[in-house]
mmCIF file of C-alpha atoms and ligand atoms in Angstrom:
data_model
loop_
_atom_site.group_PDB
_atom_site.id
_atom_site.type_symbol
_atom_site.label_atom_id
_atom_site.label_comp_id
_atom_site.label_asym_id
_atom_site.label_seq_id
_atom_site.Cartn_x
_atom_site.Cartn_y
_atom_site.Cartn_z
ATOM 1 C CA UNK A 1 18.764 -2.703 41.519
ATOM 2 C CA UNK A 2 19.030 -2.076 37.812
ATOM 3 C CA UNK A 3 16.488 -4.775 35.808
ATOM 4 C CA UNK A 4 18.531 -5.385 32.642
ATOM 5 C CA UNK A 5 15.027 -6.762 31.149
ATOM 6 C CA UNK A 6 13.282 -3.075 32.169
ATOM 7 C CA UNK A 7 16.575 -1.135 30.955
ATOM 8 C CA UNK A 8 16.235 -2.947 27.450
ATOM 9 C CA UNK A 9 11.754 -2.540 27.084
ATOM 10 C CA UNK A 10 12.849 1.273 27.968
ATOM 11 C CA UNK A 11 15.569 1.940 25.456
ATOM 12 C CA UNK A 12 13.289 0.078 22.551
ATOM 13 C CA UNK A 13 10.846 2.497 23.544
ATOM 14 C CA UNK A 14 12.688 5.081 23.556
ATOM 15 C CA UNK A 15 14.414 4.111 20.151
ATOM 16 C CA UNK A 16 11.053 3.518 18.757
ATOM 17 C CA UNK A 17 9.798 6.893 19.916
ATOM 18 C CA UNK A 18 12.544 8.666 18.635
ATOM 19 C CA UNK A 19 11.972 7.277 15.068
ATOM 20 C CA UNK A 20 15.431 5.148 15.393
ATOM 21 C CA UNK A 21 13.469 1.863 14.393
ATOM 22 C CA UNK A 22 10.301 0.025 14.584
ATOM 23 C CA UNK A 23 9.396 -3.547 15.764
ATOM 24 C CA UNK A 24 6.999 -5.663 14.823
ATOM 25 C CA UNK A 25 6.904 -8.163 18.435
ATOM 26 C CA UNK A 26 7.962 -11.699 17.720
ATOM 27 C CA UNK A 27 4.907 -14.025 17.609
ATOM 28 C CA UNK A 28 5.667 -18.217 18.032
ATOM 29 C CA UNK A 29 6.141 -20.409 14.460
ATOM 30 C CA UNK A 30 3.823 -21.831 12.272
ATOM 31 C CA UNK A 31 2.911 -24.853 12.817
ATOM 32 C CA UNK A 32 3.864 -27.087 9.360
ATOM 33 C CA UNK A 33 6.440 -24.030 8.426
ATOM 34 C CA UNK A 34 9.695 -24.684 6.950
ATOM 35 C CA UNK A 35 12.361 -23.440 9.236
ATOM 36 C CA UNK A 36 13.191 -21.448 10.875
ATOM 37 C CA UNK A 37 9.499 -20.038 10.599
ATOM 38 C CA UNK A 38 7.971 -23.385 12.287
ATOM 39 C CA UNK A 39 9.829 -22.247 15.204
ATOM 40 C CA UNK A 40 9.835 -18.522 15.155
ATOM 41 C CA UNK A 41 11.969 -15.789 16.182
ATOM 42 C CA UNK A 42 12.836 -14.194 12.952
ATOM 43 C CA UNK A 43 14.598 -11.637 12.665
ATOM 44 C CA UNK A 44 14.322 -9.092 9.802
ATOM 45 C CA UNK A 45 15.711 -5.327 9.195
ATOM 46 C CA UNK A 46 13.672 -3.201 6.878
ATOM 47 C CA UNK A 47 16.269 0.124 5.859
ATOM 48 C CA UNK A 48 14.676 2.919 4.241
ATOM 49 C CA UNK A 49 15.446 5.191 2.401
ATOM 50 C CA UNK A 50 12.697 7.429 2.138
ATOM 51 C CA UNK A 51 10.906 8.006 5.884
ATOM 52 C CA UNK A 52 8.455 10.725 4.180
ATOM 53 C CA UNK A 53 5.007 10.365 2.702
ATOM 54 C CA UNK A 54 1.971 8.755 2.346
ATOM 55 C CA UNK A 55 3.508 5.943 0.101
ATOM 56 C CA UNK A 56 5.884 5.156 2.834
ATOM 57 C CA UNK A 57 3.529 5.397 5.644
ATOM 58 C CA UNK A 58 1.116 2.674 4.535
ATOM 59 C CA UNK A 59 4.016 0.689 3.081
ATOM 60 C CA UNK A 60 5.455 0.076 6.380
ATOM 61 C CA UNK A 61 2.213 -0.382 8.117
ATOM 62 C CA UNK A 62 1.715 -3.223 5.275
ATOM 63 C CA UNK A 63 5.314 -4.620 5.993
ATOM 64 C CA UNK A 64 4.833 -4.859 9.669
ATOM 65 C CA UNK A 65 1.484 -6.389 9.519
ATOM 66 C CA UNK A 66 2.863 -8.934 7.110
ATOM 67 C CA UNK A 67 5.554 -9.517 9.332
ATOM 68 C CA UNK A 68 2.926 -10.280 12.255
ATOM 69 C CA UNK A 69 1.505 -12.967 10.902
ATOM 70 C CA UNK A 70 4.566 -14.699 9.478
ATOM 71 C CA UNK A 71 5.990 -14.571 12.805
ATOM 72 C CA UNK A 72 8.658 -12.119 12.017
ATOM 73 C CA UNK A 73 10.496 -9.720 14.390
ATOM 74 C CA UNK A 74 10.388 -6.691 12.115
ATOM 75 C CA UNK A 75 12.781 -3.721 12.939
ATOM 76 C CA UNK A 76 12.157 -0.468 10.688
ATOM 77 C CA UNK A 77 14.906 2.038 10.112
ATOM 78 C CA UNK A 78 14.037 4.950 8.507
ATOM 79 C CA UNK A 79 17.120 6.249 6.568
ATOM 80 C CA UNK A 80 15.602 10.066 6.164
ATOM 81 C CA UNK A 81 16.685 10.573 2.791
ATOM 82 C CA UNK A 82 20.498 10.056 4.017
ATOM 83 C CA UNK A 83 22.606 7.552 1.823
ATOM 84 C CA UNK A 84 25.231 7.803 4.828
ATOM 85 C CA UNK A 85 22.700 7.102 7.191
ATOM 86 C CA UNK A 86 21.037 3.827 5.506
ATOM 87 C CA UNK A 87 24.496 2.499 4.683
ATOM 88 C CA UNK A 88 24.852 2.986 8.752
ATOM 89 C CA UNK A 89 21.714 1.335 9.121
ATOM 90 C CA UNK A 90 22.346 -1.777 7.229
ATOM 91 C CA UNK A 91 25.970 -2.057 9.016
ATOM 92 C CA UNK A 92 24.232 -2.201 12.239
ATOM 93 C CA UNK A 93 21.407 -4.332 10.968
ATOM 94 C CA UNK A 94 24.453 -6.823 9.894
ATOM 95 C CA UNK A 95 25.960 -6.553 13.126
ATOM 96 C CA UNK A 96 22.353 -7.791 14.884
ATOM 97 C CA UNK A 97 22.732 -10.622 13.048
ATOM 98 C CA UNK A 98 19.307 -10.633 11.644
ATOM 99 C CA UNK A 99 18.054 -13.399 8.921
ATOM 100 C CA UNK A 100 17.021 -10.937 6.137
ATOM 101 C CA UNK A 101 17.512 -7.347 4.972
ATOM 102 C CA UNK A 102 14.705 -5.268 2.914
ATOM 103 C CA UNK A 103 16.714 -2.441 1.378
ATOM 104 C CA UNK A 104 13.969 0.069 0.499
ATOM 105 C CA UNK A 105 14.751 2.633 -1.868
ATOM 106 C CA UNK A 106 17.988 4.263 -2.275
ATOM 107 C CA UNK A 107 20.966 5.345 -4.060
ATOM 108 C CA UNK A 108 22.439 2.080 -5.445
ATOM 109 C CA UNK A 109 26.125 3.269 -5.556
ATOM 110 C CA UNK A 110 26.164 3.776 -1.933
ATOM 111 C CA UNK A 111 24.735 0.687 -1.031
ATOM 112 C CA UNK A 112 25.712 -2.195 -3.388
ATOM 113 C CA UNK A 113 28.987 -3.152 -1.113
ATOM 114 C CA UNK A 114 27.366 -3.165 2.101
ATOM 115 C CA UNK A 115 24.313 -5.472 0.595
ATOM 116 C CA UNK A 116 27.050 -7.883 -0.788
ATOM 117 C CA UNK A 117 28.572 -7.466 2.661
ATOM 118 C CA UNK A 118 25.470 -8.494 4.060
ATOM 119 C CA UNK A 119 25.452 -11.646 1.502
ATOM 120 C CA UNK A 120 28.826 -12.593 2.432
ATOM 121 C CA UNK A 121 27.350 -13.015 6.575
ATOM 122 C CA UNK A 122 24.862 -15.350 5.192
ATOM 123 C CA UNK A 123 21.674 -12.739 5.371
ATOM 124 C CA UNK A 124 19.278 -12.390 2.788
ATOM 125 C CA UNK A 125 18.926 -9.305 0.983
ATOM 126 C CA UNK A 126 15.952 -8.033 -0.787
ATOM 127 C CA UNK A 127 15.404 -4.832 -2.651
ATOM 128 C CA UNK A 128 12.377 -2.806 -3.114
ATOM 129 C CA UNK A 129 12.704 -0.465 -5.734
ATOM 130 C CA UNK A 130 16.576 0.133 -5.780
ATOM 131 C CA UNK A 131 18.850 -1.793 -8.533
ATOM 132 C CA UNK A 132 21.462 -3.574 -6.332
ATOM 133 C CA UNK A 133 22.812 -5.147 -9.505
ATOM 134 C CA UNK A 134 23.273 -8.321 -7.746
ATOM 135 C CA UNK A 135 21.891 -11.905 -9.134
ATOM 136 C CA UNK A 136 21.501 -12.960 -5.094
ATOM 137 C CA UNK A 137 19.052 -10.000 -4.847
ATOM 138 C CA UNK A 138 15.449 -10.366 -5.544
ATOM 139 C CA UNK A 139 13.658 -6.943 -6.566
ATOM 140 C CA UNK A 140 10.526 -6.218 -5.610
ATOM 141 C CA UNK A 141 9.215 -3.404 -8.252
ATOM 142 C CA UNK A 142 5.248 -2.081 -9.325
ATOM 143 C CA UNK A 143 5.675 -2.145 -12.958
ATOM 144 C CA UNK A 144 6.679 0.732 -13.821
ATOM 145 C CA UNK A 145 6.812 0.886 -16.977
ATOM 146 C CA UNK A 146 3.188 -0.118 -16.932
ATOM 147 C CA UNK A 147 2.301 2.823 -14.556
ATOM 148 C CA UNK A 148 3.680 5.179 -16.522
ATOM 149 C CA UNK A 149 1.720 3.993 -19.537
ATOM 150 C CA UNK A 150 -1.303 3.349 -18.315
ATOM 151 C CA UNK A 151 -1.220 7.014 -16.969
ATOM 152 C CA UNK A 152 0.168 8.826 -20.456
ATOM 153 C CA UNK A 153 -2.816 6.830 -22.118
ATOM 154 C CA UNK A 154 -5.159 8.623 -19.782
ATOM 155 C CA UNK A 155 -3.687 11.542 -20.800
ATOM 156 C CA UNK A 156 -3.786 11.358 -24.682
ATOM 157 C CA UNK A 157 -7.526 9.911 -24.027
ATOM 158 C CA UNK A 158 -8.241 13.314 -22.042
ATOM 159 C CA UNK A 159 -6.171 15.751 -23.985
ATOM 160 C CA UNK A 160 -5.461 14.086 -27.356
ATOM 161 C CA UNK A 161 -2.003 13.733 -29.232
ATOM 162 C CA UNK A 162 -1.144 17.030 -28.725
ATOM 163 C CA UNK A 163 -0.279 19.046 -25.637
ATOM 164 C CA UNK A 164 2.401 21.431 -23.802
ATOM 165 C CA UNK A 165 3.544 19.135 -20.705
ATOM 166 C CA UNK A 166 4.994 19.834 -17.552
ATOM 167 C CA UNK A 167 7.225 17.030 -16.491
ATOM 168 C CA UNK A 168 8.169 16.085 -12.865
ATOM 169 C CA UNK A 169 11.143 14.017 -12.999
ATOM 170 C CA UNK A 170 14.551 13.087 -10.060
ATOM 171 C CA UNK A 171 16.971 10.753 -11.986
ATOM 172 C CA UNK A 172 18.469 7.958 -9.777
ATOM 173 C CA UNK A 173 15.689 6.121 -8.405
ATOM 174 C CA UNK A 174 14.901 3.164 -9.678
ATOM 175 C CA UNK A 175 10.904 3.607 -10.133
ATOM 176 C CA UNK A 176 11.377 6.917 -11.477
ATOM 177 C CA UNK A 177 13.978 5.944 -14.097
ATOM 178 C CA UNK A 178 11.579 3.210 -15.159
ATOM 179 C CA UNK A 179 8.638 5.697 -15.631
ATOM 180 C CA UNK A 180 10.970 7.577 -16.926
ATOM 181 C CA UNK A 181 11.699 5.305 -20.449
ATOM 182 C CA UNK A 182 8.387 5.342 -20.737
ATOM 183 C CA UNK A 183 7.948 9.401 -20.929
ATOM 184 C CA UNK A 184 10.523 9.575 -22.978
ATOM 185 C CA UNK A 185 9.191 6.726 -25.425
ATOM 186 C CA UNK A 186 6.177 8.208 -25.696
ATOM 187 C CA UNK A 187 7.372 11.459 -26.583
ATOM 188 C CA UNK A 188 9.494 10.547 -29.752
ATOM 189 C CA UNK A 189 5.752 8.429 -30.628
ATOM 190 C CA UNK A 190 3.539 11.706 -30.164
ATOM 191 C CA UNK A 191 5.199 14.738 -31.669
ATOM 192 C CA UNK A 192 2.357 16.669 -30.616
ATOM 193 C CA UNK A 193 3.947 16.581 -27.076
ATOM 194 C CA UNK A 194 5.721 19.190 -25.872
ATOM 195 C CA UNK A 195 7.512 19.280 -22.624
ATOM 196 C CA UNK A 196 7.666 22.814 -21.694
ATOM 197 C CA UNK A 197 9.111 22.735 -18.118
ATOM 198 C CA UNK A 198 11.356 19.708 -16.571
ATOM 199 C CA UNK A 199 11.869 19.575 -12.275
ATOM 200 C CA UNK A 200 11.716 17.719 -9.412
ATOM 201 C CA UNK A 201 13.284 17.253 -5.824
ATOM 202 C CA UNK A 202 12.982 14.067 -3.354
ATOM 203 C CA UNK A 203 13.715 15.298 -0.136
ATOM 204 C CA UNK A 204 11.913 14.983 3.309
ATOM 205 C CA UNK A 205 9.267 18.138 2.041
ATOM 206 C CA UNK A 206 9.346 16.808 -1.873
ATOM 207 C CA UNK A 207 5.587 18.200 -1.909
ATOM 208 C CA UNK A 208 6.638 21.392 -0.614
ATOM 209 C CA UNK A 209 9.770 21.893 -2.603
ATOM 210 C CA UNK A 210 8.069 20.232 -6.157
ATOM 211 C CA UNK A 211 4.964 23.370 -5.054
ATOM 212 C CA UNK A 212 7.742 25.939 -5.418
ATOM 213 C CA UNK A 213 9.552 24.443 -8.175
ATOM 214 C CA UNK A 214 5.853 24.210 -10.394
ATOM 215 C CA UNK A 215 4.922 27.611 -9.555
ATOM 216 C CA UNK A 216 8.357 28.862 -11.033
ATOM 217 C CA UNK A 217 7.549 26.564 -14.194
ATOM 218 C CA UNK A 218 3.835 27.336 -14.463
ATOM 219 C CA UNK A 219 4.447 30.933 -14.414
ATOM 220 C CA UNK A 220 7.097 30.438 -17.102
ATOM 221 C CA UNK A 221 5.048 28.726 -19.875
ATOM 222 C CA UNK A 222 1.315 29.648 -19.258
ATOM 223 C CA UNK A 223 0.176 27.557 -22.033
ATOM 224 C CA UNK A 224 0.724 24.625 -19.944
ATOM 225 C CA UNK A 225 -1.982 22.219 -19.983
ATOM 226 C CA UNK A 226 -1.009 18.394 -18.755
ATOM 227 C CA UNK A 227 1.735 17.697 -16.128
ATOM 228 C CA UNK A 228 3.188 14.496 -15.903
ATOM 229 C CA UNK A 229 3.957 13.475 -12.247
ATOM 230 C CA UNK A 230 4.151 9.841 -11.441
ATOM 231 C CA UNK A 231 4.753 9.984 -7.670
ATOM 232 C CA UNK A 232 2.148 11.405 -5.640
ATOM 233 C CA UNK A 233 4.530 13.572 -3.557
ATOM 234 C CA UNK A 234 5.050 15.339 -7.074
ATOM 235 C CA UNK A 235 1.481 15.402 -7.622
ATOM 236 C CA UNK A 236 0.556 17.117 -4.569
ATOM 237 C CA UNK A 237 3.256 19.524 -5.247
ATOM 238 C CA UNK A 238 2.142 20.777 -8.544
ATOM 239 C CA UNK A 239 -1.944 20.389 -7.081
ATOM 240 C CA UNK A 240 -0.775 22.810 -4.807
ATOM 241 C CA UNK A 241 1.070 25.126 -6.981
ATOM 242 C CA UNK A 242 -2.075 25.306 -9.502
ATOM 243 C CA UNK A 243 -4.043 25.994 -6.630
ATOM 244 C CA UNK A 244 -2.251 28.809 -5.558
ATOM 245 C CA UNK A 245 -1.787 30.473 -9.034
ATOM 246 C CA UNK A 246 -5.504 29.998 -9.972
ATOM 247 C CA UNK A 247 -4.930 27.655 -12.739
ATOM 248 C CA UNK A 248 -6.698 24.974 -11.082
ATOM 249 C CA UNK A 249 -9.391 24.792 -13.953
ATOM 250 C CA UNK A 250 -6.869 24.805 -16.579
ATOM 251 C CA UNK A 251 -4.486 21.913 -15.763
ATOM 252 C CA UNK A 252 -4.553 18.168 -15.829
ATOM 253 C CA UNK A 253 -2.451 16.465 -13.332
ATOM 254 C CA UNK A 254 -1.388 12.389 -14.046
ATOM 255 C CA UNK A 255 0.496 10.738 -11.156
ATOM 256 C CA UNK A 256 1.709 7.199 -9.660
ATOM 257 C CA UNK A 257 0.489 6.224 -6.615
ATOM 258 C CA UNK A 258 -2.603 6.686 -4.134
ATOM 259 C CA UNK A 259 -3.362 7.017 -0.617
ATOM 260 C CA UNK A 260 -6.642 7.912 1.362
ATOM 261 C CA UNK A 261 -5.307 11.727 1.251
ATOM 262 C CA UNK A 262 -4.307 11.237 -2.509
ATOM 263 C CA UNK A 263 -8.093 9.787 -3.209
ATOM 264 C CA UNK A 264 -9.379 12.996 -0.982
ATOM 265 C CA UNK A 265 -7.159 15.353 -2.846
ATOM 266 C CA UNK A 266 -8.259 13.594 -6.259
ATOM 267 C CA UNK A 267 -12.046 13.687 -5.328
ATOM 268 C CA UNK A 268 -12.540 17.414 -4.153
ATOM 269 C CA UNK A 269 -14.468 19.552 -6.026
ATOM 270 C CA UNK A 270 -11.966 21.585 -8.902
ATOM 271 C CA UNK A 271 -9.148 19.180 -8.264
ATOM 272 C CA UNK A 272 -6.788 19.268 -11.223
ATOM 273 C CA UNK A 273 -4.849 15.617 -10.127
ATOM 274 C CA UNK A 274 -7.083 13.369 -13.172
ATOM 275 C CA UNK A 275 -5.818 10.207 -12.725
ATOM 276 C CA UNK A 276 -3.374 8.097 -10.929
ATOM 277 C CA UNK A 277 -1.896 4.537 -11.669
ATOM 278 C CA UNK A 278 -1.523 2.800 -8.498
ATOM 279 C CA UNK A 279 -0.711 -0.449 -6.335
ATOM 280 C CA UNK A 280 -1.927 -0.901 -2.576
ATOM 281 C CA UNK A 281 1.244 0.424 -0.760
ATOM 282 C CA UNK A 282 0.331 -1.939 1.966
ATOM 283 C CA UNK A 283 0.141 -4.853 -0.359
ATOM 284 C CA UNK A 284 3.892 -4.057 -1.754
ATOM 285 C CA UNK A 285 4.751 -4.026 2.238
ATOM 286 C CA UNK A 286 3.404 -7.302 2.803
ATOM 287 C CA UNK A 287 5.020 -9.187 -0.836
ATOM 288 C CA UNK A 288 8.600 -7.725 0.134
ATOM 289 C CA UNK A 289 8.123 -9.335 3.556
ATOM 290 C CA UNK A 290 7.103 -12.471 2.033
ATOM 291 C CA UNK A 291 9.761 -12.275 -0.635
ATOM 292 C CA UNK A 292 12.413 -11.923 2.429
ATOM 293 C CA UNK A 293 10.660 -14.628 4.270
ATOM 294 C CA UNK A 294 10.702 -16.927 1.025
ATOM 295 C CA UNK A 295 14.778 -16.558 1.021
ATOM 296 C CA UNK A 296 15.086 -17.231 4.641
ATOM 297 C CA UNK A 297 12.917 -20.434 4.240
ATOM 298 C CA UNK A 298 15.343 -21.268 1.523
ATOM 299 C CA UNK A 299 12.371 -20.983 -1.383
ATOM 300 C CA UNK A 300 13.518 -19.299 -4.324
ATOM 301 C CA UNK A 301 10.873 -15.820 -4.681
ATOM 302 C CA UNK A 302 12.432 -14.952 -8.414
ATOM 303 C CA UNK A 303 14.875 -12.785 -9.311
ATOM 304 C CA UNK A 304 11.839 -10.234 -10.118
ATOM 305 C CA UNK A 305 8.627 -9.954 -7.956
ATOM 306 C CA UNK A 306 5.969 -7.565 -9.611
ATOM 307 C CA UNK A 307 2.789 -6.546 -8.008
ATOM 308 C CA UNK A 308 0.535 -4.521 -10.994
ATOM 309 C CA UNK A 309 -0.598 -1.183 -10.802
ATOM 310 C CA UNK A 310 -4.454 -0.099 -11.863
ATOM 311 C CA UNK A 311 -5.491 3.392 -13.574
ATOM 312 C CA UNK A 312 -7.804 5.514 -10.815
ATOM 313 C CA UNK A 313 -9.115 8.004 -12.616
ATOM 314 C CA UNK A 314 -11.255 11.266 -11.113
ATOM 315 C CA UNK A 315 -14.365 9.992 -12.219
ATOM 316 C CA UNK A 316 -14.429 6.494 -11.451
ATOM 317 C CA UNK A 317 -13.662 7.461 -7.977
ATOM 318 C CA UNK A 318 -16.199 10.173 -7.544
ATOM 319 C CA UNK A 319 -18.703 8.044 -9.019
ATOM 320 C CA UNK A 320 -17.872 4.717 -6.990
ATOM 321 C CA UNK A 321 -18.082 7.400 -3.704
ATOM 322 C CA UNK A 322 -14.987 5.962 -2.894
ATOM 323 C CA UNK A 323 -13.035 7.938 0.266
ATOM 324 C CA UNK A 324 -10.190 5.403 1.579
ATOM 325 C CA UNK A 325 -7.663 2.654 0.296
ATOM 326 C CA UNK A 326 -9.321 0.263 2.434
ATOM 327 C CA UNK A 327 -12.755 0.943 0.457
ATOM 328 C CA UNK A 328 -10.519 0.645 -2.948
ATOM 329 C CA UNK A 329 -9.276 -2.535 -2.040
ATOM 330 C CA UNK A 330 -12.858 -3.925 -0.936
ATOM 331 C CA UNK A 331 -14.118 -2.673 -4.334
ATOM 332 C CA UNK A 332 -11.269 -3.683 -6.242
ATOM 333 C CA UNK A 333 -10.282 -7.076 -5.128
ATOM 334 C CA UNK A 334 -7.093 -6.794 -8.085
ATOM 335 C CA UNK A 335 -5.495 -3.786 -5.470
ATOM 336 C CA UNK A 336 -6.608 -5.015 -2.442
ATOM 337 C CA UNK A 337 -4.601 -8.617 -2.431
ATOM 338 C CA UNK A 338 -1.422 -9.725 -4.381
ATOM 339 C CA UNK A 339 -0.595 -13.604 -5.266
ATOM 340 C CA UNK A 340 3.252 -12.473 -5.519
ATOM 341 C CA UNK A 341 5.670 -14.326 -3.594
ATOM 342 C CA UNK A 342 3.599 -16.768 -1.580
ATOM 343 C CA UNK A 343 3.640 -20.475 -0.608
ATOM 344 C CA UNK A 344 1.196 -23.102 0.653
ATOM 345 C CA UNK A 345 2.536 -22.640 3.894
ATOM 346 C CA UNK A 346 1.467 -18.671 4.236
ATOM 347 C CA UNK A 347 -1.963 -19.778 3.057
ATOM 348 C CA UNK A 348 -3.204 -18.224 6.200
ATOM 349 C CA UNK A 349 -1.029 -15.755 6.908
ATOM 350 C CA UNK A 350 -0.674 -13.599 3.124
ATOM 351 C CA UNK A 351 -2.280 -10.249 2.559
HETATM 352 C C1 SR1 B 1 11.450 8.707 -5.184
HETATM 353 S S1 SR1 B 1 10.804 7.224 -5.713
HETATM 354 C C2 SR1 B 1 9.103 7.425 -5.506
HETATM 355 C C3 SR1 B 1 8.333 6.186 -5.820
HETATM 356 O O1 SR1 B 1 8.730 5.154 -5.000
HETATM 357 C C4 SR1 B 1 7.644 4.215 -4.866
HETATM 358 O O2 SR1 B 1 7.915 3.198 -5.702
HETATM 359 C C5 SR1 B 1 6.410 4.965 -5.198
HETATM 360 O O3 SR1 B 1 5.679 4.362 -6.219
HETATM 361 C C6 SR1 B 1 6.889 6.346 -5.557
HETATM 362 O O4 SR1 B 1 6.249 6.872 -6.688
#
């Protein structure tokens, strides 16, 4: 006889296998919680947009760990760099009926309708770095604008006022936009700037694509000297571009973000990637899932929820020996933890 029990363990396998979503198992409420939490059994959809990378990787791994201790059934869809397909995903999320919706990424024109759908069922929506334009829709964002600046002031204090840039820039996603005021800002305030060469791809192989896109640009305009790429995807890309054209010793690389393979790509010997300006991925994870689980428990998390970024530079790494994000965060207690979007009642249950 068919076990309907069995049937449904093997298809969420199978499901979760196949990449179609991830779950975080449902642990039992919290004692002194408001509800639903003191009870348990809630339900929240994370949609991605981006399934690719590092940033992504330990992001989700941050989220679902979160979402462990808060009692949350967590379900991760991983939208593959598909507007269609994370519109899809947040239909069907809808249609599950879940208590919360973490919109990660994306292109906001294809997905401010079905979020206000969403809003109109009675689930919370929150959005991690995608403008949803919406007043019900808190944002969870890194500071961008501090990022950026913290890594174009590593820049002029490594190369001075004056230098031929490389720029790596997508328009249309929120974080890069942001970074993207800043560049521009800082160019009309240093004349001595010059950007020389202007790409950029997100796809599922940015690092691979950004590679072939540098080596087109690096070959172009020899002279050269800083590249500007604040997401570590880029970074990688134009690391490996330099690396391949032998121009390794001759270019400075500033990005956004780190992981343990950034901080190994950043550490080895010749590496051109300087400096990055970064947040713990997995600490961004675990304040959207509070942020959700604040709206749920009817607690307002702010219309804005900012976790700040710190400048890792080549040196302080190399000299601290440090090899993973998990020794970063031990060393630096600032990117190890965030206070953002908490309450007395996650004391023991935050990241
Ligand atoms: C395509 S957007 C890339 C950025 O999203 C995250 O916010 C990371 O910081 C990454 O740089």
């Amino acid at each position: 006889m068919n076990d309907p029990i069995r049937s449904l363990r093997r298809l969420v396998s199978a499901m979760a296998l196949a990449g179609i979503c991830q779950l975080a198992a449902a642990a039992p409420g919290i004692p002194g919680a408001p509800a639903p939490f003191d009870k348990g059994g809630v339900k929240v959809a994370l949609v991605a947009y981006l399934s690719a990378g590092d940033f992504y990787q330990a992001y989700q791994a941050g989220a679902l760990q979160q979402a462990k201790a808060l009692g949350i059934d967590l379900r991760i869809y991983p939208g593959r760099q598909d507007a269609a397909e994370q519109r899809n995903q947040i239909e069907q999320a809808i249609n599950q009926k879940v208590d919360a919706i973490i919109v990660d990424h994306g292109l906001p024109e294809a997905l401010k309708d079905v979020a206000q759908k969403a809003l109109d069922a009675g689930i919370k929506v929150v959005a991690f770095d995608v403008n949803l334009d919406n007043p019900k829709v808190p944002q969870v964002e890194q500071s961008d604008h501090v990022i950026a600046r913290k890594a174009l002031e590593q820049a002029v204090a490594e190369n001075g006022t004056g230098f031929k840039a490389g720029y790596v820039y997508v328009a249309g996603f929120a974080p890069l936009d942001r970074r993207n005021e800043v560049w521009t800002a800082f160019k009309q305030q240093h004349a001595g700037v010059a950007e020389k060469a202007r790409f950029g791809v997100v796809n599922g192989t940015t690092a691979a694509s950004v590679a072939d896109q540098a080596k087109a640009a690096l070959r172009a305009h020899p002279d050269i000297g800083v590249v500007f790429a604040p997401y570590d995807e880029f970074a990688r890309g134009v690391k490996l571009a330099a690396r391949e054209l032998g121009l390794s010793g001759k270019l400075r690389i500033y990005s956004a973000d780190v992981s343990t393979a950034d901080i190994q790509e950043i550490t080895e010997p010749g590496s051109p990637w300087v400096a990055t300006v970064a947040t713990n991925p997995a600490v961004i994870g675990a304040v959207t899932v509070r942020t959700a689980a604040l709206s749920i428990a009817g607690q307002d998390p702010g219309r804005r929820v900012v976790v700040e970024p710190v400048l890792l530079t080549q040196k302080q790494l190399r000299e601290a020996g440090v090899k993973t994000v998990e020794e970063l965060s031990a060393k630096l207690p600032a990117f190890g933890k965030s206070e953002a979007a908490t309450a007395p009642w996650m004391r023991n249950a935050s990241r």
